[in-house]
Amino acid sequence: VQLVESGGGLVQPGKSLKLSCSASGFTFSSYGMHWIRQAPGKGLDWVAYISSSSGTVYADAVKGRFTISRDNAKNTLYLQLNSLKSEDTAIYYCARLWATMALDYWGQGVMVTVSS
Amino acid sequence: DIQMTQSPSSISVSLGDRFTITCRASQDIGNYLSWYQQKPEKSPKLMIYRATNLEDGVPSRFSGSRSGSDYSLTINSLESEDTGIYFCLQHKQYPLTFGSGTKLEIK
């Protein structure tokens, strides 16, 4: 199992960014997937979830600004980040949901920095 | 939202000692709790799932337990490779919530 995030970078407040998480080593379409973020030197914050059937759930802090999606044909998870704020600055991880057990595999993370 | 209160926030432990981290859930989470280890500049690694189950490949000196709303991760006979930050996660209901983390150092 491998999860590889990409698409991060430095972006100005109010702008947009799209993160990708490329999955391999498992049947991607069968698993729910999460995005979790970690501000520099801080703890972990859950961001969003998409089920195998593409149902979605969002943290209040990002609802209406971020959109999680998936392309099962490309084995890729996405996170569209709009109207970015400085407080969105963090490392963003994608993680696989293992049934009702845990988030069992995590990507290496991608840094998003929101600054003027 | 379910609050996960994790303690201690940091600790220094001697090699070979036993150490326990606790997360207290503000609501019933019915064993929907997992523990993760994070090394510097690395992503979290699953250690314990569903409160008491050891993930494949994790040393048997790690164990998880539950007493009421308190969930604990215990490390028996601490080894140098066990340093890092440990987090709990509840996945009973959305939003998922993490404990604030425990930084484990070797004395």
PDB file of C-alpha atoms in Angstrom, chain A residues 34 36 38 42-46 49 57-60 93 97-109, chain B residues 1 31-34 36 38 41-46 48-50 55 87 89 91 94-100:
ATOM      1  CA  HIS A  34      -9.612  10.859   4.690  1.00  0.00           C
ATOM      2  CA  ILE A  36      -6.025  15.129   7.879  1.00  0.00           C
ATOM      3  CA  GLN A  38      -1.153  19.183  10.918  1.00  0.00           C
ATOM      4  CA  LYS A  42       0.807  21.253  16.307  1.00  0.00           C
ATOM      5  CA  GLY A  43      -1.402  18.202  16.617  1.00  0.00           C
ATOM      6  CA  LEU A  44      -3.539  16.463  14.034  1.00  0.00           C
ATOM      7  CA  ASP A  45      -6.855  17.827  12.743  1.00  0.00           C
ATOM      8  CA  TRP A  46      -9.308  15.862  10.679  1.00  0.00           C
ATOM      9  CA  TYR A  49     -13.824  12.090   4.416  1.00  0.00           C
ATOM     10  CA  VAL A  57     -18.198  14.702   5.365  1.00  0.00           C
ATOM     11  CA  TYR A  58     -16.293  17.869   6.288  1.00  0.00           C
ATOM     12  CA  ALA A  59     -14.905  19.544   9.355  1.00  0.00           C
ATOM     13  CA  ASP A  60     -16.753  22.762  10.186  1.00  0.00           C
ATOM     14  CA  TYR A  93      -2.049  13.900   4.823  1.00  0.00           C
ATOM     15  CA  LEU A  97      -9.955   4.044   6.329  1.00  0.00           C
ATOM     16  CA  TRP A  98      -9.718   0.376   7.244  1.00  0.00           C
ATOM     17  CA  ALA A  99     -13.346  -0.625   7.727  1.00  0.00           C
ATOM     18  CA  THR A 100     -14.339   0.354  11.296  1.00  0.00           C
ATOM     19  CA  MET A 101     -10.875  -0.313  12.639  1.00  0.00           C
ATOM     20  CA  ALA A 102      -8.597   2.706  12.102  1.00  0.00           C
ATOM     21  CA  LEU A 103      -6.817   4.855   9.558  1.00  0.00           C
ATOM     22  CA  ASP A 104      -4.260   2.253   8.669  1.00  0.00           C
ATOM     23  CA  TYR A 105      -2.102   3.827   5.960  1.00  0.00           C
ATOM     24  CA  TRP A 106      -1.039   7.447   5.660  1.00  0.00           C
ATOM     25  CA  GLY A 107       0.769   9.311   2.932  1.00  0.00           C
ATOM     26  CA  GLN A 108       3.982  11.201   3.553  1.00  0.00           C
ATOM     27  CA  GLY A 109       2.149  14.519   3.594  1.00  0.00           C
TER      28      GLY A 109
ATOM     29  CA  ASP B   1     -17.988  17.100  19.037  1.00  0.00           C
ATOM     30  CA  ASN B  31     -13.757   1.159  21.408  1.00  0.00           C
ATOM     31  CA  TYR B  32     -13.631   3.143  18.139  1.00  0.00           C
ATOM     32  CA  LEU B  33     -10.205   4.358  19.120  1.00  0.00           C
ATOM     33  CA  SER B  34      -6.781   3.909  17.622  1.00  0.00           C
ATOM     34  CA  TYR B  36      -0.544   6.296  16.382  1.00  0.00           C
ATOM     35  CA  GLN B  38       4.708   9.850  14.806  1.00  0.00           C
ATOM     36  CA  GLU B  41       9.195  14.625   9.731  1.00  0.00           C
ATOM     37  CA  LYS B  42       7.231  11.394   9.258  1.00  0.00           C
ATOM     38  CA  SER B  43       3.581  10.533   8.886  1.00  0.00           C
ATOM     39  CA  PRO B  44       1.695   8.803  11.712  1.00  0.00           C
ATOM     40  CA  LYS B  45       1.989   5.048  12.027  1.00  0.00           C
ATOM     41  CA  LEU B  46      -0.887   2.896  13.293  1.00  0.00           C
ATOM     42  CA  ILE B  48      -3.281  -0.105  18.051  1.00  0.00           C
ATOM     43  CA  TYR B  49      -6.747  -0.357  16.473  1.00  0.00           C
ATOM     44  CA  ARG B  50     -10.187  -0.714  18.032  1.00  0.00           C
ATOM     45  CA  GLU B  55      -1.375  -3.749  14.390  1.00  0.00           C
ATOM     46  CA  PHE B  87      -1.776  10.362  19.364  1.00  0.00           C
ATOM     47  CA  LEU B  89      -7.958   9.087  17.471  1.00  0.00           C
ATOM     48  CA  HIS B  91     -13.555   7.416  14.843  1.00  0.00           C
ATOM     49  CA  TYR B  94     -17.748  12.837  12.820  1.00  0.00           C
ATOM     50  CA  PRO B  95     -15.868  15.034  13.208  1.00  0.00           C
ATOM     51  CA  LEU B  96     -13.073  12.618  13.957  1.00  0.00           C
ATOM     52  CA  THR B  97     -11.015  13.986  16.821  1.00  0.00           C
ATOM     53  CA  PHE B  98      -7.471  13.401  17.960  1.00  0.00           C
ATOM     54  CA  GLY B  99      -5.851  13.612  21.338  1.00  0.00           C
ATOM     55  CA  SER B 100      -3.381  16.472  21.717  1.00  0.00           C
TER      56      SER B 100
END
